[in-house]
GROMACS .gro file of C-alpha atoms in nm:
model
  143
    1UNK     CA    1   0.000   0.000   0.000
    2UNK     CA    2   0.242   0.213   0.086
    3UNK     CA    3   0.453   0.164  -0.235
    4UNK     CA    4   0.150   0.242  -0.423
    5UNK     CA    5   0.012   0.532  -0.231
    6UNK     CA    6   0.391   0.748  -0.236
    7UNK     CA    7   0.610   0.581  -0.491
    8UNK     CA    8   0.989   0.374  -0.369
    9UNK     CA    9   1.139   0.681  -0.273
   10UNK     CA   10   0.923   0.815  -0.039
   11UNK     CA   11   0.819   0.429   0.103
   12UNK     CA   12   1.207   0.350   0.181
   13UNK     CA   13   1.252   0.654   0.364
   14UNK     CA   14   0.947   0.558   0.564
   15UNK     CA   15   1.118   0.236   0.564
   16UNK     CA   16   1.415   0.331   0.710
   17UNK     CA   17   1.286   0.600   0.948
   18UNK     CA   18   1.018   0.356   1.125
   19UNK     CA   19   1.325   0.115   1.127
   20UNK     CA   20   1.552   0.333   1.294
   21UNK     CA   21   1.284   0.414   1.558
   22UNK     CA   22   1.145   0.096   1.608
   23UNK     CA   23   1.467  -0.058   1.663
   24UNK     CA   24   1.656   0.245   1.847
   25UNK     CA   25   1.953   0.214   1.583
   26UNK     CA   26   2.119   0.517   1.408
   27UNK     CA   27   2.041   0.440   1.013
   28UNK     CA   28   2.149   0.660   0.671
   29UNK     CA   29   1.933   0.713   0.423
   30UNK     CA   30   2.068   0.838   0.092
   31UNK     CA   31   1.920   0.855  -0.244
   32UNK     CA   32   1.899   1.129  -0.526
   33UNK     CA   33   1.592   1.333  -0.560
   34UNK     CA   34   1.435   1.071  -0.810
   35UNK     CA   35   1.446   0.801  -1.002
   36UNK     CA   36   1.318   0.634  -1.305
   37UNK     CA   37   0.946   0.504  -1.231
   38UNK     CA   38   1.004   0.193  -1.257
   39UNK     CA   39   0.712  -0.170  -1.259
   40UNK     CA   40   0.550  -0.220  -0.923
   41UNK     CA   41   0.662  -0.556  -0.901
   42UNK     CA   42   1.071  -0.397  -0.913
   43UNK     CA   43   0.936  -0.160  -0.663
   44UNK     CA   44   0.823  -0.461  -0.450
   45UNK     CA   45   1.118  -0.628  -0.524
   46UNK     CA   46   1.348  -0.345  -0.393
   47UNK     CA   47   1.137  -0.278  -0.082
   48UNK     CA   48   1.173  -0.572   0.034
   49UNK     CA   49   1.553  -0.634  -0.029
   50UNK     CA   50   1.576  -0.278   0.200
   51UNK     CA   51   1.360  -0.414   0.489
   52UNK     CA   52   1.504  -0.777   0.478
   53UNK     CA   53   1.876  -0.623   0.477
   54UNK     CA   54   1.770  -0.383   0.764
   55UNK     CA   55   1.591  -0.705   0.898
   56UNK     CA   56   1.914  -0.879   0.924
   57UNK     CA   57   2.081  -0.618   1.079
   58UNK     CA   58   1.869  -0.591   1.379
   59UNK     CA   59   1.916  -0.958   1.421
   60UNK     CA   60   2.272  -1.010   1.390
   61UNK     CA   61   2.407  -0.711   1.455
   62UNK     CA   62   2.272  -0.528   1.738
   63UNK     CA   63   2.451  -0.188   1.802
   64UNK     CA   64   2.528  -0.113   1.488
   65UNK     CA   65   2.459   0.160   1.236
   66UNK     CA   66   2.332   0.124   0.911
   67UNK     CA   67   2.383   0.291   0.559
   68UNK     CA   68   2.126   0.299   0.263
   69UNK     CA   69   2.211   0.397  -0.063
   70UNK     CA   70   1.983   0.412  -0.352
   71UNK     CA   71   2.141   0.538  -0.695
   72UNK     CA   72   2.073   0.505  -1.023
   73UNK     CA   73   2.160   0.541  -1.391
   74UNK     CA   74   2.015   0.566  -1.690
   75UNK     CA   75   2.032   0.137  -1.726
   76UNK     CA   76   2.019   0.040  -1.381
   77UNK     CA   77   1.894   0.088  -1.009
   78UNK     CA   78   2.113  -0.016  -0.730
   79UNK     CA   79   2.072  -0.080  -0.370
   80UNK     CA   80   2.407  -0.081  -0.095
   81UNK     CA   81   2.314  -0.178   0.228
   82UNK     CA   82   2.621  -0.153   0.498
   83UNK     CA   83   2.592  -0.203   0.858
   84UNK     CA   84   2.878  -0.178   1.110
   85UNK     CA   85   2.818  -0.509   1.304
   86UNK     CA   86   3.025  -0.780   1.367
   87UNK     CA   87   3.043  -0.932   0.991
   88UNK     CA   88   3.022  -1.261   0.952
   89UNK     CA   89   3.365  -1.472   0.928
   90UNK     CA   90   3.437  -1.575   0.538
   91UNK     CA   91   3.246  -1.612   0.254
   92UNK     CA   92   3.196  -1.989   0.392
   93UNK     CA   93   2.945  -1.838   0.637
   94UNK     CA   94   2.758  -1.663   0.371
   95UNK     CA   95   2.717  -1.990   0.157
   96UNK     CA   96   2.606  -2.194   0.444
   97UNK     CA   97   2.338  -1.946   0.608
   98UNK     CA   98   2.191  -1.933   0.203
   99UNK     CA   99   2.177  -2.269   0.193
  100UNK     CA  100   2.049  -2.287   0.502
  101UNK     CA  101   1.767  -2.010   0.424
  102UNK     CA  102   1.910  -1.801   0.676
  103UNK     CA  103   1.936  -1.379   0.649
  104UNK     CA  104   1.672  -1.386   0.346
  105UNK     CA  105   2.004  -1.373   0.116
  106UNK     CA  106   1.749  -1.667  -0.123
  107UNK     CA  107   1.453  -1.405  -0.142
  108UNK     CA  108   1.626  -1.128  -0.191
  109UNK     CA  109   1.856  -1.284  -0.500
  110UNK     CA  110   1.519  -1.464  -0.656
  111UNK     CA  111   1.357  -1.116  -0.622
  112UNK     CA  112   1.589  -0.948  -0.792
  113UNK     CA  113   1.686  -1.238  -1.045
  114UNK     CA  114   1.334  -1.286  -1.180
  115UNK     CA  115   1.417  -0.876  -1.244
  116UNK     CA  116   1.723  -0.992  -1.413
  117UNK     CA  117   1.901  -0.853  -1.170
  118UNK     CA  118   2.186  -0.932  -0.895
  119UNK     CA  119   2.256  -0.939  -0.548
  120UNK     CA  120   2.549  -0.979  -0.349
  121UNK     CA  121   2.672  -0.992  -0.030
  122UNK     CA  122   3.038  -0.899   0.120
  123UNK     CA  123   3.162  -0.884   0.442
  124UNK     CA  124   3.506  -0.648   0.475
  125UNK     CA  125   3.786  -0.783   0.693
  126UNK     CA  126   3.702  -0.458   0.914
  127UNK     CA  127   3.360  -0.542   1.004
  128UNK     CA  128   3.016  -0.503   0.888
  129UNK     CA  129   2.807  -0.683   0.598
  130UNK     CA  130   2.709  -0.485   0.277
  131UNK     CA  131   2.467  -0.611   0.023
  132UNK     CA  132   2.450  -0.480  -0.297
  133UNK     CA  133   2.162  -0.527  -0.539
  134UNK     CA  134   2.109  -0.445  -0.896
  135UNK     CA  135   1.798  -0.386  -1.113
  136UNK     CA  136   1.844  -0.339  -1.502
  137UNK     CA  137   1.656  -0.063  -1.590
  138UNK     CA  138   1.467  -0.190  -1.881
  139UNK     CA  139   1.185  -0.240  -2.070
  140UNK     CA  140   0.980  -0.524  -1.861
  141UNK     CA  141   1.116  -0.327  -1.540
  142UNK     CA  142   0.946   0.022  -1.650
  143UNK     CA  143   0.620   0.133  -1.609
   0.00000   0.00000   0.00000
């Protein structure tokens, strides 16, 4: 509802700021003043890829601050979600908890892949867990 009442941009800050209250946690929001309209269903898609990400965050990572970064270019739409938690230990971890079905790292990448799009998921040797997701902008994505 929300989605279709304000439009992404508007709905993720909503996202974010509801987050960051609800969960008492210090959390960016960054984006440029618009970007191209793009299907509801990529909306959806990118929604939930925020709040799953931010979901994870307040689970694993308690303490931390987030970033969120929306940008965007003339052929795609990309997410960076970066938190300053713990991280997780190798790329090992990441593979298992997927398999698994743990941190929503499944949904989010079959979201975004039926979009033909791509997620992924690093964790620096300093800390913290960023995902990064793409979305093509093209002609099945638009409105």
């Amino acid at each position: 509802g929300l989605l279709d009442d304000l439009g992404l941009l508007p709905a993720l800050r909503s996202l974010v700021g509801e987050f960051a209250e609800q969960h008492g946690m210090h959390v960016m929001f960054s984006a440029p003043d618009a970007l191209p309209v793009i299907a509801g269903d990529a909306e959806l898609a990118v929604y939930r890829v925020v709040q799953e990400a931010l979901a994870n965050v307040s689970r694993h990572a308690a303490g931390a601050t987030a970033d969120v970064r929306v940008s965007a270019t003339a052929t795609e739409l990309m997410l960076r979600i970066e938190d300053t938690g713990p991280g997780l230990a190798d790329a090992d971890v990441i593979q298992r908890a997927e398999a698994a079905g743990h941190l929503g790292i499944a949904g989010m990448r079959e979201r975004i892949g039926a979009l033909g799009g791509d997620v992924s998921i690093d964790s620096p040797k300093s800390g913290g867990v960023v995902i990064t997701a793409r979305v093509p902008i093209t002609e099945e994505n638009l409105r």
